[in-house]
mmCIF file of N, CA, C and O in Angstrom:
data_model
loop_
_atom_site.group_PDB
_atom_site.id
_atom_site.type_symbol
_atom_site.label_atom_id
_atom_site.label_comp_id
_atom_site.label_asym_id
_atom_site.label_seq_id
_atom_site.Cartn_x
_atom_site.Cartn_y
_atom_site.Cartn_z
ATOM 1 N N MET I 1 52.684 -139.948 174.474
ATOM 2 C CA MET I 1 51.850 -138.604 174.675
ATOM 3 C C MET I 1 50.874 -138.938 176.023
ATOM 4 O O MET I 1 50.356 -137.650 176.268
ATOM 5 N N ASN I 2 50.353 -139.804 175.949
ATOM 6 C CA ASN I 2 49.139 -139.958 176.975
ATOM 7 C C ASN I 2 49.792 -139.828 178.385
ATOM 8 O O ASN I 2 48.584 -139.904 179.123
ATOM 9 N N ASP I 3 50.571 -140.499 178.740
ATOM 10 C CA ASP I 3 51.073 -140.014 180.157
ATOM 11 C C ASP I 3 51.670 -138.576 180.797
ATOM 12 O O ASP I 3 51.885 -138.103 181.676
ATOM 13 N N GLY I 4 50.841 -137.764 179.640
ATOM 14 C CA GLY I 4 50.779 -136.448 180.281
ATOM 15 C C GLY I 4 52.438 -135.765 179.979
ATOM 16 O O GLY I 4 52.334 -134.500 180.313
ATOM 17 N N SER I 5 53.714 -136.220 179.721
ATOM 18 C CA SER I 5 55.101 -135.638 179.412
ATOM 19 C C SER I 5 54.717 -134.610 177.984
ATOM 20 O O SER I 5 54.211 -135.120 177.589
ATOM 21 N N VAL I 6 55.593 -134.029 178.448
ATOM 22 C CA VAL I 6 55.745 -133.036 177.154
ATOM 23 C C VAL I 6 56.810 -133.303 176.067
ATOM 24 O O VAL I 6 57.956 -133.620 176.793
ATOM 25 N N PRO I 7 56.191 -133.449 174.726
ATOM 26 C CA PRO I 7 57.166 -134.094 173.928
ATOM 27 C C PRO I 7 58.094 -132.846 173.620
ATOM 28 O O PRO I 7 57.960 -131.782 174.126
ATOM 29 N N HIS I 8 59.176 -132.764 173.390
ATOM 30 C CA HIS I 8 60.420 -131.815 172.978
ATOM 31 C C HIS I 8 60.168 -131.531 171.611
ATOM 32 O O HIS I 8 59.906 -132.419 170.852
ATOM 33 N N PRO I 9 60.097 -130.171 171.281
ATOM 34 C CA PRO I 9 59.428 -128.961 170.036
ATOM 35 C C PRO I 9 60.117 -129.867 169.038
ATOM 36 O O PRO I 9 59.373 -130.100 167.917
ATOM 37 N N GLY I 10 61.262 -130.455 169.092
ATOM 38 C CA GLY I 10 62.338 -130.698 167.499
ATOM 39 C C GLY I 10 61.509 -131.719 167.353
ATOM 40 O O GLY I 10 61.850 -132.367 166.179
ATOM 41 N N SER I 11 60.590 -132.644 168.235
ATOM 42 C CA SER I 11 60.124 -133.948 167.340
ATOM 43 C C SER I 11 58.905 -134.243 167.326
ATOM 44 O O SER I 11 58.279 -135.123 166.797
ATOM 45 N N LEU I 12 58.050 -132.840 167.208
ATOM 46 C CA LEU I 12 56.421 -133.013 166.808
ATOM 47 C C LEU I 12 56.852 -132.944 165.545
ATOM 48 O O LEU I 12 57.532 -132.012 164.389
ATOM 49 N N ALA I 13 55.581 -133.098 164.829
ATOM 50 C CA ALA I 13 54.900 -133.364 163.466
ATOM 51 C C ALA I 13 53.936 -132.772 163.343
ATOM 52 O O ALA I 13 52.630 -133.023 163.618
ATOM 53 N N LEU I 14 54.086 -131.532 163.258
ATOM 54 C CA LEU I 14 52.974 -130.390 163.075
ATOM 55 C C LEU I 14 51.972 -130.644 162.249
ATOM 56 O O LEU I 14 50.365 -130.018 162.522
ATOM 57 N N SER I 15 51.390 -131.691 161.321
ATOM 58 C CA SER I 15 50.524 -132.127 160.799
ATOM 59 C C SER I 15 49.750 -133.109 161.404
ATOM 60 O O SER I 15 48.438 -133.179 161.128
ATOM 61 N N ARG I 16 50.034 -133.651 162.526
ATOM 62 C CA ARG I 16 49.182 -134.430 163.473
ATOM 63 C C ARG I 16 48.578 -133.453 164.457
ATOM 64 O O ARG I 16 48.966 -132.637 165.094
ATOM 65 N N LYS I 17 47.337 -133.469 165.229
ATOM 66 C CA LYS I 17 46.217 -132.762 165.784
ATOM 67 C C LYS I 17 47.378 -132.837 167.170
ATOM 68 O O LYS I 17 47.154 -131.960 167.916
ATOM 69 N N GLU I 18 47.731 -133.971 167.756
ATOM 70 C CA GLU I 18 48.300 -134.203 168.861
ATOM 71 C C GLU I 18 49.365 -133.359 169.443
ATOM 72 O O GLU I 18 49.447 -132.529 170.251
ATOM 73 N N ASP I 19 50.343 -133.354 168.331
ATOM 74 C CA ASP I 19 51.422 -132.727 168.145
ATOM 75 C C ASP I 19 51.419 -131.380 168.025
ATOM 76 O O ASP I 19 51.977 -130.628 168.482
ATOM 77 N N PHE I 20 50.587 -131.129 167.160
ATOM 78 C CA PHE I 20 50.160 -129.469 167.002
ATOM 79 C C PHE I 20 50.011 -128.525 168.010
ATOM 80 O O PHE I 20 49.839 -127.543 168.639
ATOM 81 N N LYS I 21 48.497 -129.215 168.867
ATOM 82 C CA LYS I 21 47.851 -128.928 170.457
ATOM 83 C C LYS I 21 49.412 -128.797 171.527
ATOM 84 O O LYS I 21 49.476 -127.919 172.001
ATOM 85 N N ALA I 22 50.009 -130.074 171.205
ATOM 86 C CA ALA I 22 51.378 -130.090 172.289
ATOM 87 C C ALA I 22 52.173 -128.776 172.131
ATOM 88 O O ALA I 22 52.737 -127.867 172.925
ATOM 89 N N PHE I 23 52.865 -128.544 170.787
ATOM 90 C CA PHE I 23 53.281 -127.302 170.477
ATOM 91 C C PHE I 23 52.635 -126.026 170.713
ATOM 92 O O PHE I 23 53.194 -124.958 171.000
ATOM 93 N N ALA I 24 51.216 -125.751 170.393
ATOM 94 C CA ALA I 24 50.818 -124.831 171.024
ATOM 95 C C ALA I 24 50.536 -124.926 172.109
ATOM 96 O O ALA I 24 50.627 -123.395 172.449
ATOM 97 N N GLU I 25 50.365 -125.221 173.229
ATOM 98 C CA GLU I 25 50.456 -125.189 174.287
ATOM 99 C C GLU I 25 51.608 -125.243 175.182
ATOM 100 O O GLU I 25 51.854 -125.132 176.603
ATOM 101 N N SER I 26 52.544 -125.661 174.505
ATOM 102 C CA SER I 26 54.009 -125.335 175.316
ATOM 103 C C SER I 26 53.798 -123.922 175.707
ATOM 104 O O SER I 26 53.662 -122.621 175.089
ATOM 105 N N PRO I 27 54.952 -124.045 176.794
ATOM 106 C CA PRO I 27 55.481 -122.523 177.439
ATOM 107 C C PRO I 27 56.192 -121.883 176.312
ATOM 108 O O PRO I 27 56.941 -122.477 175.267
ATOM 109 N N ARG I 28 56.241 -120.336 176.143
ATOM 110 C CA ARG I 28 56.973 -120.073 175.744
ATOM 111 C C ARG I 28 58.316 -119.897 175.798
ATOM 112 O O ARG I 28 58.953 -120.186 177.037
ATOM 113 N N ARG I 29 59.063 -119.927 174.512
ATOM 114 C CA ARG I 29 60.755 -119.906 174.726
ATOM 115 C C ARG I 29 60.982 -119.126 175.830
ATOM 116 O O ARG I 29 60.835 -117.793 175.362
ATOM 117 N N SER I 30 62.361 -119.050 176.486
ATOM 118 C CA SER I 30 62.664 -117.883 177.619
ATOM 119 C C SER I 30 64.108 -117.741 176.726
ATOM 120 O O SER I 30 64.727 -118.334 176.124
ATOM 121 N N ARG I 31 64.254 -116.158 176.823
ATOM 122 C CA ARG I 31 65.534 -115.790 176.132
ATOM 123 C C ARG I 31 66.767 -116.147 177.224
ATOM 124 O O ARG I 31 66.789 -115.793 178.428
ATOM 125 N N PRO I 32 67.604 -116.518 176.463
ATOM 126 C CA PRO I 32 68.872 -116.974 177.462
ATOM 127 C C PRO I 32 69.292 -115.714 177.881
ATOM 128 O O PRO I 32 69.234 -114.523 177.417
ATOM 129 N N ASP I 33 70.310 -115.741 178.809
ATOM 130 C CA ASP I 33 70.837 -114.412 179.643
ATOM 131 C C ASP I 33 71.730 -114.187 178.650
ATOM 132 O O ASP I 33 72.761 -114.540 178.052
ATOM 133 N N LEU I 34 72.024 -112.483 178.599
ATOM 134 C CA LEU I 34 73.272 -111.971 177.952
ATOM 135 C C LEU I 34 74.449 -112.034 178.908
ATOM 136 O O LEU I 34 74.107 -111.259 180.137
ATOM 137 N N LEU I 35 75.242 -112.489 178.086
ATOM 138 C CA LEU I 35 76.573 -112.841 179.171
ATOM 139 C C LEU I 35 77.730 -111.946 178.735
ATOM 140 O O LEU I 35 77.801 -111.724 177.116
ATOM 141 N N THR I 36 78.427 -111.192 179.179
ATOM 142 C CA THR I 36 79.576 -110.843 178.481
ATOM 143 C C THR I 36 81.061 -111.628 178.292
ATOM 144 O O THR I 36 80.806 -112.878 178.742
ATOM 145 N N ARG I 37 81.854 -111.120 177.555
ATOM 146 C CA ARG I 37 82.772 -112.079 177.171
ATOM 147 C C ARG I 37 83.579 -112.522 177.991
ATOM 148 O O ARG I 37 84.203 -113.741 178.265
ATOM 149 N N LYS I 38 83.792 -111.969 179.450
ATOM 150 C CA LYS I 38 84.343 -112.233 180.460
ATOM 151 C C LYS I 38 83.381 -113.324 181.203
ATOM 152 O O LYS I 38 84.314 -114.589 181.516
ATOM 153 N N GLN I 39 82.137 -113.431 181.190
ATOM 154 C CA GLN I 39 81.532 -114.197 181.797
ATOM 155 C C GLN I 39 81.291 -115.637 180.515
ATOM 156 O O GLN I 39 81.340 -116.756 181.287
ATOM 157 N N LEU I 40 81.282 -115.219 179.711
ATOM 158 C CA LEU I 40 81.685 -116.504 178.428
ATOM 159 C C LEU I 40 82.856 -117.561 178.675
ATOM 160 O O LEU I 40 82.929 -118.798 178.502
ATOM 161 N N LYS I 41 83.896 -116.720 178.866
ATOM 162 C CA LYS I 41 85.084 -117.418 179.065
ATOM 163 C C LYS I 41 85.076 -118.200 180.160
ATOM 164 O O LYS I 41 86.001 -119.196 180.248
ATOM 165 N N SER I 42 84.411 -117.888 181.229
ATOM 166 C CA SER I 42 84.425 -118.508 182.573
ATOM 167 C C SER I 42 83.654 -119.598 182.884
ATOM 168 O O SER I 42 83.589 -120.234 183.589
ATOM 169 N N LEU I 43 82.896 -119.869 181.577
ATOM 170 C CA LEU I 43 81.979 -121.143 180.973
ATOM 171 C C LEU I 43 82.618 -122.141 181.413
ATOM 172 O O LEU I 43 83.506 -122.271 180.242
ATOM 173 N N PRO I 44 82.491 -123.212 182.014
ATOM 174 C CA PRO I 44 83.079 -124.772 181.930
ATOM 175 C C PRO I 44 82.449 -125.181 180.170
ATOM 176 O O PRO I 44 81.775 -124.583 179.517
ATOM 177 N N THR I 45 83.396 -125.806 179.680
ATOM 178 C CA THR I 45 83.001 -126.507 178.276
ATOM 179 C C THR I 45 81.498 -126.563 178.309
ATOM 180 O O THR I 45 81.048 -126.729 176.876
ATOM 181 N N GLN I 46 81.080 -127.977 178.623
ATOM 182 C CA GLN I 46 79.610 -128.206 178.375
ATOM 183 C C GLN I 46 78.438 -127.271 178.692
ATOM 184 O O GLN I 46 77.465 -127.015 178.114
ATOM 185 N N ALA I 47 78.787 -126.066 179.916
ATOM 186 C CA ALA I 47 78.091 -125.147 180.003
ATOM 187 C C ALA I 47 78.058 -124.170 178.812
ATOM 188 O O ALA I 47 76.956 -123.800 178.567
ATOM 189 N N ARG I 48 79.191 -124.184 178.399
ATOM 190 C CA ARG I 48 79.303 -123.120 177.062
ATOM 191 C C ARG I 48 78.296 -123.847 176.274
ATOM 192 O O ARG I 48 78.063 -122.980 175.181
ATOM 193 N N ALA I 49 78.526 -124.807 176.185
ATOM 194 C CA ALA I 49 77.946 -125.557 174.642
ATOM 195 C C ALA I 49 76.527 -125.602 174.434
ATOM 196 O O ALA I 49 75.559 -125.380 173.931
ATOM 197 N N ASP I 50 75.943 -125.607 176.253
ATOM 198 C CA ASP I 50 74.542 -125.780 176.472
ATOM 199 C C ASP I 50 74.254 -123.957 176.381
ATOM 200 O O ASP I 50 73.274 -123.785 175.686
ATOM 201 N N TYR I 51 74.759 -123.136 176.622
ATOM 202 C CA TYR I 51 74.312 -121.685 176.303
ATOM 203 C C TYR I 51 74.639 -121.112 174.896
ATOM 204 O O TYR I 51 73.554 -120.573 174.191
ATOM 205 N N ASP I 52 75.191 -122.131 173.934
ATOM 206 C CA ASP I 52 75.829 -121.506 172.838
ATOM 207 C C ASP I 52 74.445 -122.144 171.848
ATOM 208 O O ASP I 52 73.777 -121.501 170.901
ATOM 209 N N ARG I 53 73.907 -123.598 172.370
ATOM 210 C CA ARG I 53 72.762 -124.534 171.581
ATOM 211 C C ARG I 53 71.572 -123.499 172.259
ATOM 212 O O ARG I 53 70.854 -122.950 171.296
ATOM 213 N N GLN I 54 71.396 -123.079 173.358
ATOM 214 C CA GLN I 54 69.948 -121.922 173.609
ATOM 215 C C GLN I 54 70.154 -120.852 172.396
ATOM 216 O O GLN I 54 69.228 -120.534 172.313
ATOM 217 N N ARG I 55 70.955 -120.137 172.597
ATOM 218 C CA ARG I 55 71.544 -118.765 172.179
ATOM 219 C C ARG I 55 71.068 -119.041 170.047
ATOM 220 O O ARG I 55 69.937 -118.266 169.663
ATOM 221 N N ARG I 56 71.298 -120.317 169.742
ATOM 222 C CA ARG I 56 71.014 -120.298 168.358
ATOM 223 C C ARG I 56 69.723 -120.953 168.175
ATOM 224 O O ARG I 56 68.900 -120.561 167.003
ATOM 225 N N GLN I 57 69.138 -121.738 169.183
ATOM 226 C CA GLN I 57 67.220 -121.899 169.248
ATOM 227 C C GLN I 57 66.918 -120.668 169.375
ATOM 228 O O GLN I 57 65.855 -120.778 168.387
ATOM 229 N N TRP I 58 67.364 -119.620 170.300
ATOM 230 C CA TRP I 58 66.393 -118.734 170.234
ATOM 231 C C TRP I 58 66.327 -117.244 168.990
ATOM 232 O O TRP I 58 65.334 -117.161 168.739
ATOM 233 N N HIS I 59 67.872 -117.184 168.485
ATOM 234 C CA HIS I 59 67.639 -116.767 166.972
ATOM 235 C C HIS I 59 67.059 -117.558 165.911
ATOM 236 O O HIS I 59 66.677 -116.579 164.964
ATOM 237 N N ALA I 60 66.838 -118.476 165.688
ATOM 238 C CA ALA I 60 66.449 -119.551 164.692
ATOM 239 C C ALA I 60 64.853 -119.500 165.124
ATOM 240 O O ALA I 60 64.217 -119.549 163.889
ATOM 241 N N ASN I 61 64.331 -119.286 165.924
ATOM 242 C CA ASN I 61 62.809 -118.938 166.190
ATOM 243 C C ASN I 61 62.672 -117.462 166.590
ATOM 244 O O ASN I 61 61.616 -117.368 167.423
ATOM 245 N N ILE I 62 63.156 -116.675 166.303
ATOM 246 C CA ILE I 62 62.974 -114.814 166.489
ATOM 247 C C ILE I 62 60.841 -114.839 166.386
ATOM 248 O O ILE I 62 60.664 -114.072 167.034
ATOM 249 N N GLY I 63 60.709 -115.280 165.365
ATOM 250 C CA GLY I 63 59.438 -115.017 165.172
ATOM 251 C C GLY I 63 59.051 -113.464 163.867
ATOM 252 O O GLY I 63 60.307 -113.573 163.415
ATOM 253 N N PRO I 64 58.064 -113.594 163.580
ATOM 254 C CA PRO I 64 58.055 -112.160 162.495
ATOM 255 C C PRO I 64 58.648 -110.709 163.094
ATOM 256 O O PRO I 64 58.173 -110.523 164.553
ATOM 257 N N VAL I 65 58.812 -109.895 162.754
ATOM 258 C CA VAL I 65 59.151 -108.713 162.720
ATOM 259 C C VAL I 65 58.359 -107.883 162.552
ATOM 260 O O VAL I 65 57.752 -107.427 161.153
ATOM 261 N N LYS I 66 57.949 -106.627 163.354
ATOM 262 C CA LYS I 66 56.617 -106.041 163.344
ATOM 263 C C LYS I 66 57.146 -104.615 162.505
ATOM 264 O O LYS I 66 57.562 -103.600 163.154
ATOM 265 N N THR I 67 56.843 -105.058 161.273
ATOM 266 C CA THR I 67 57.286 -103.974 160.243
ATOM 267 C C THR I 67 56.011 -103.068 160.112
ATOM 268 O O THR I 67 54.854 -103.470 160.283
ATOM 269 N N PRO I 68 56.240 -101.956 159.646
ATOM 270 C CA PRO I 68 55.021 -101.043 158.944
ATOM 271 C C PRO I 68 53.858 -101.742 158.511
ATOM 272 O O PRO I 68 52.755 -101.799 158.525
ATOM 273 N N GLN I 69 54.499 -102.806 157.532
ATOM 274 C CA GLN I 69 53.761 -103.312 156.831
ATOM 275 C C GLN I 69 52.908 -104.211 157.009
ATOM 276 O O GLN I 69 52.002 -104.700 157.117
ATOM 277 N N LEU I 70 53.300 -105.001 158.028
ATOM 278 C CA LEU I 70 52.833 -106.091 158.670
ATOM 279 C C LEU I 70 51.916 -105.467 159.917
ATOM 280 O O LEU I 70 50.823 -105.830 160.066
ATOM 281 N N THR I 71 52.085 -104.197 160.533
ATOM 282 C CA THR I 71 51.230 -103.655 161.173
ATOM 283 C C THR I 71 49.944 -103.225 160.559
ATOM 284 O O THR I 71 48.780 -103.323 161.100
ATOM 285 N N GLU I 72 50.459 -102.650 159.219
ATOM 286 C CA GLU I 72 49.118 -102.388 158.316
ATOM 287 C C GLU I 72 48.217 -103.563 157.848
ATOM 288 O O GLU I 72 46.722 -103.613 157.956
ATOM 289 N N LEU I 73 48.896 -104.648 157.894
ATOM 290 C CA LEU I 73 48.259 -106.311 157.307
ATOM 291 C C LEU I 73 47.255 -106.420 158.521
ATOM 292 O O LEU I 73 46.197 -106.825 158.414
ATOM 293 N N HIS I 74 47.854 -106.400 159.963
ATOM 294 C CA HIS I 74 47.041 -106.763 160.898
ATOM 295 C C HIS I 74 45.779 -105.920 161.157
ATOM 296 O O HIS I 74 44.476 -106.389 161.343
ATOM 297 N N GLU I 75 45.775 -104.562 160.780
ATOM 298 C CA GLU I 75 44.802 -103.757 161.016
ATOM 299 C C GLU I 75 43.833 -103.681 159.984
ATOM 300 O O GLU I 75 42.432 -104.081 160.248
ATOM 301 N N ASP I 76 44.159 -104.463 158.700
ATOM 302 C CA ASP I 76 43.379 -104.848 157.613
ATOM 303 C C ASP I 76 42.614 -105.957 157.932
ATOM 304 O O ASP I 76 41.262 -106.181 157.667
ATOM 305 N N LEU I 77 43.099 -107.281 158.651
ATOM 306 C CA LEU I 77 42.722 -108.174 159.104
ATOM 307 C C LEU I 77 41.586 -108.075 159.776
ATOM 308 O O LEU I 77 40.797 -108.632 160.359
ATOM 309 N N TRP I 78 41.865 -107.102 160.989
ATOM 310 C CA TRP I 78 40.565 -107.074 161.951
ATOM 311 C C TRP I 78 39.472 -106.331 161.457
ATOM 312 O O TRP I 78 38.618 -106.781 162.000
ATOM 313 N N ASP I 79 40.184 -105.590 160.479
ATOM 314 C CA ASP I 79 38.772 -105.026 159.833
ATOM 315 C C ASP I 79 38.080 -105.841 159.083
ATOM 316 O O ASP I 79 36.559 -105.999 159.263
ATOM 317 N N ILE I 80 38.681 -106.902 158.437
ATOM 318 C CA ILE I 80 37.871 -108.079 157.943
ATOM 319 C C ILE I 80 36.965 -109.263 158.426
ATOM 320 O O ILE I 80 36.074 -109.508 158.713
ATOM 321 N N VAL I 81 37.928 -109.419 159.822
ATOM 322 C CA VAL I 81 37.448 -110.341 160.743
ATOM 323 C C VAL I 81 36.417 -109.665 161.417
ATOM 324 O O VAL I 81 35.180 -109.960 161.816
#
């Protein structure tokens, strides 16, 4: 990591400060484009596999859902802080 390269997020050990820093400072994930069924069928095999992997990663890391309970919790935390 000393060479300035960015490690793959899947290989980080978040218990190490260097890896946590790399994780925290990494760019936000970008949502894959939404494709129609026709567009999906026209993708070459490797491109379709790449697209499917990107979609799986996107949905696996969706983050917290802002429910009314979460909003209320955040308001309470801001009052405390």
